[in-house]
């Protein structure tokens, strides 16, 4: 399983480098230190933003880069709305997407969308594996605690008291993905 994982990462690295070369970017333009992230991202790029606020700490939400300036970037979240003060479904449906200026804390704070989950991934999961759970329109870090039905359903939990405290639930494979980690040029691996 580890060899398949390494091969998938190497394949992703090559695909990413080829795409960047086609787009006129340096092969590692979007995996550099935070200051370099801004240079590699252009408006309309889709990214994932790791949240730092207490109630969503560690969760990742999809956003579109709107503009970059002075080491910061403005993003518009695709599924987060500006107001949480909704009184009816009509209020929710008319809500505007949340936009904010970010100053990335590290190279994994704002990252390109991760690759698709490999088909074989779920059959390799074991208790103790780190994964991400799709919940409340974001991806939350959790740990597999029990494999209920190989490659189909799993018990997952949050091991970190500051991230999703007390979470323990049954999850289907479609609501899980690898705990993708975006590494910089020091590791020479994109994902």
PDB file of N, CA and C in Angstrom, residues 14-49:
ATOM      1  N   UNK A  14       4.368  14.674 -11.307  1.00  0.00           N
ATOM      2  CA  UNK A  14       4.672  14.832 -12.734  1.00  0.00           C
ATOM      3  C   UNK A  14       3.534  15.528 -13.470  1.00  0.00           C
ATOM      4  N   UNK A  15       2.292  15.138 -13.180  1.00  0.00           N
ATOM      5  CA  UNK A  15       1.144  15.770 -13.828  1.00  0.00           C
ATOM      6  C   UNK A  15       1.112  17.251 -13.487  1.00  0.00           C
ATOM      7  N   UNK A  16       1.334  17.581 -12.224  1.00  0.00           N
ATOM      8  CA  UNK A  16       1.315  18.972 -11.771  1.00  0.00           C
ATOM      9  C   UNK A  16       2.413  19.775 -12.473  1.00  0.00           C
ATOM     10  N   UNK A  17       3.616  19.208 -12.558  1.00  0.00           N
ATOM     11  CA  UNK A  17       4.728  19.916 -13.193  1.00  0.00           C
ATOM     12  C   UNK A  17       4.453  20.137 -14.678  1.00  0.00           C
ATOM     13  N   UNK A  18       3.875  19.124 -15.347  1.00  0.00           N
ATOM     14  CA  UNK A  18       3.563  19.277 -16.770  1.00  0.00           C
ATOM     15  C   UNK A  18       2.528  20.377 -16.975  1.00  0.00           C
ATOM     16  N   UNK A  19       1.507  20.407 -16.125  1.00  0.00           N
ATOM     17  CA  UNK A  19       0.471  21.431 -16.252  1.00  0.00           C
ATOM     18  C   UNK A  19       1.063  22.816 -16.021  1.00  0.00           C
ATOM     19  N   UNK A  20       1.941  22.940 -15.050  1.00  0.00           N
ATOM     20  CA  UNK A  20       2.549  24.234 -14.769  1.00  0.00           C
ATOM     21  C   UNK A  20       3.435  24.673 -15.919  1.00  0.00           C
ATOM     22  N   UNK A  21       4.154  23.738 -16.505  1.00  0.00           N
ATOM     23  CA  UNK A  21       5.011  24.081 -17.641  1.00  0.00           C
ATOM     24  C   UNK A  21       4.148  24.589 -18.804  1.00  0.00           C
ATOM     25  N   UNK A  22       3.003  23.938 -19.038  1.00  0.00           N
ATOM     26  CA  UNK A  22       2.086  24.386 -20.088  1.00  0.00           C
ATOM     27  C   UNK A  22       1.563  25.791 -19.797  1.00  0.00           C
ATOM     28  N   UNK A  23       1.349  26.087 -18.509  1.00  0.00           N
ATOM     29  CA  UNK A  23       0.800  27.385 -18.123  1.00  0.00           C
ATOM     30  C   UNK A  23       1.879  28.444 -17.952  1.00  0.00           C
ATOM     31  N   UNK A  24       3.128  28.095 -18.210  1.00  0.00           N
ATOM     32  CA  UNK A  24       4.211  29.065 -18.102  1.00  0.00           C
ATOM     33  C   UNK A  24       4.660  29.334 -16.682  1.00  0.00           C
ATOM     34  N   UNK A  25       4.383  28.419 -15.769  1.00  0.00           N
ATOM     35  CA  UNK A  25       4.800  28.588 -14.375  1.00  0.00           C
ATOM     36  C   UNK A  25       6.017  27.718 -14.109  1.00  0.00           C
ATOM     37  N   UNK A  26       6.782  28.101 -13.095  1.00  0.00           N
ATOM     38  CA  UNK A  26       7.896  27.246 -12.711  1.00  0.00           C
ATOM     39  C   UNK A  26       7.342  25.987 -12.075  1.00  0.00           C
ATOM     40  N   UNK A  27       8.048  24.857 -12.186  1.00  0.00           N
ATOM     41  CA  UNK A  27       7.515  23.604 -11.663  1.00  0.00           C
ATOM     42  C   UNK A  27       7.100  23.661 -10.201  1.00  0.00           C
ATOM     43  N   UNK A  28       7.783  24.449  -9.391  1.00  0.00           N
ATOM     44  CA  UNK A  28       7.443  24.487  -7.977  1.00  0.00           C
ATOM     45  C   UNK A  28       6.877  25.842  -7.575  1.00  0.00           C
ATOM     46  N   UNK A  29       6.337  26.578  -8.520  1.00  0.00           N
ATOM     47  CA  UNK A  29       5.832  27.908  -8.232  1.00  0.00           C
ATOM     48  C   UNK A  29       4.779  27.965  -7.158  1.00  0.00           C
ATOM     49  N   UNK A  30       3.972  26.924  -7.028  1.00  0.00           N
ATOM     50  CA  UNK A  30       2.909  26.989  -6.029  1.00  0.00           C
ATOM     51  C   UNK A  30       3.194  26.120  -4.813  1.00  0.00           C
ATOM     52  N   UNK A  31       4.440  25.715  -4.632  1.00  0.00           N
ATOM     53  CA  UNK A  31       4.762  24.941  -3.437  1.00  0.00           C
ATOM     54  C   UNK A  31       5.867  25.601  -2.640  1.00  0.00           C
ATOM     55  N   UNK A  32       6.103  26.861  -2.913  1.00  0.00           N
ATOM     56  CA  UNK A  32       7.154  27.574  -2.200  1.00  0.00           C
ATOM     57  C   UNK A  32       6.629  28.121  -0.884  1.00  0.00           C
ATOM     58  N   UNK A  33       7.483  28.811  -0.174  1.00  0.00           N
ATOM     59  CA  UNK A  33       7.115  29.412   1.103  1.00  0.00           C
ATOM     60  C   UNK A  33       5.927  30.338   0.923  1.00  0.00           C
ATOM     61  N   UNK A  34       5.230  30.710   2.004  1.00  0.00           N
ATOM     62  CA  UNK A  34       4.014  31.507   1.898  1.00  0.00           C
ATOM     63  C   UNK A  34       4.115  32.733   1.008  1.00  0.00           C
ATOM     64  N   UNK A  35       5.189  33.488   1.065  1.00  0.00           N
ATOM     65  CA  UNK A  35       5.305  34.678   0.219  1.00  0.00           C
ATOM     66  C   UNK A  35       5.248  34.292  -1.253  1.00  0.00           C
ATOM     67  N   UNK A  36       5.809  33.134  -1.591  1.00  0.00           N
ATOM     68  CA  UNK A  36       5.808  32.696  -2.979  1.00  0.00           C
ATOM     69  C   UNK A  36       4.456  32.151  -3.406  1.00  0.00           C
ATOM     70  N   UNK A  37       3.636  31.724  -2.448  1.00  0.00           N
ATOM     71  CA  UNK A  37       2.314  31.221  -2.795  1.00  0.00           C
ATOM     72  C   UNK A  37       1.531  32.287  -3.537  1.00  0.00           C
ATOM     73  N   UNK A  38       1.633  33.521  -3.081  1.00  0.00           N
ATOM     74  CA  UNK A  38       0.888  34.609  -3.706  1.00  0.00           C
ATOM     75  C   UNK A  38       1.272  34.804  -5.163  1.00  0.00           C
ATOM     76  N   UNK A  39       2.555  34.629  -5.480  1.00  0.00           N
ATOM     77  CA  UNK A  39       3.007  34.812  -6.860  1.00  0.00           C
ATOM     78  C   UNK A  39       2.481  33.701  -7.763  1.00  0.00           C
ATOM     79  N   UNK A  40       2.310  32.505  -7.207  1.00  0.00           N
ATOM     80  CA  UNK A  40       1.886  31.365  -8.007  1.00  0.00           C
ATOM     81  C   UNK A  40       0.378  31.342  -8.220  1.00  0.00           C
ATOM     82  N   UNK A  41      -0.375  31.966  -7.329  1.00  0.00           N
ATOM     83  CA  UNK A  41      -1.822  31.951  -7.449  1.00  0.00           C
ATOM     84  C   UNK A  41      -2.303  33.149  -8.239  1.00  0.00           C
ATOM     85  N   UNK A  42      -3.233  32.894  -9.111  1.00  0.00           N
ATOM     86  CA  UNK A  42      -3.815  34.000  -9.865  1.00  0.00           C
ATOM     87  C   UNK A  42      -5.308  34.006  -9.603  1.00  0.00           C
ATOM     88  N   UNK A  43      -5.956  35.106  -9.955  1.00  0.00           N
ATOM     89  CA  UNK A  43      -7.383  35.164  -9.700  1.00  0.00           C
ATOM     90  C   UNK A  43      -8.072  34.063 -10.490  1.00  0.00           C
ATOM     91  N   UNK A  44      -9.092  33.566  -9.925  1.00  0.00           N
ATOM     92  CA  UNK A  44      -9.922  32.449 -10.380  1.00  0.00           C
ATOM     93  C   UNK A  44      -9.340  31.086 -10.034  1.00  0.00           C
ATOM     94  N   UNK A  45      -8.115  31.006  -9.480  1.00  0.00           N
ATOM     95  CA  UNK A  45      -7.598  29.708  -9.048  1.00  0.00           C
ATOM     96  C   UNK A  45      -8.451  29.188  -7.904  1.00  0.00           C
ATOM     97  N   UNK A  46      -8.760  27.887  -7.942  1.00  0.00           N
ATOM     98  CA  UNK A  46      -9.460  27.257  -6.828  1.00  0.00           C
ATOM     99  C   UNK A  46      -8.424  26.753  -5.831  1.00  0.00           C
ATOM    100  N   UNK A  47      -8.673  27.017  -4.557  1.00  0.00           N
ATOM    101  CA  UNK A  47      -7.756  26.628  -3.492  1.00  0.00           C
ATOM    102  C   UNK A  47      -8.560  26.059  -2.331  1.00  0.00           C
ATOM    103  N   UNK A  48      -7.858  25.495  -1.379  1.00  0.00           N
ATOM    104  CA  UNK A  48      -8.452  25.118  -0.099  1.00  0.00           C
ATOM    105  C   UNK A  48      -7.770  25.947   0.972  1.00  0.00           C
ATOM    106  N   UNK A  49      -8.565  26.452   1.904  1.00  0.00           N
ATOM    107  CA  UNK A  49      -8.045  27.288   2.973  1.00  0.00           C
ATOM    108  C   UNK A  49      -8.257  26.555   4.304  1.00  0.00           C
TER     109      UNK A  49
END
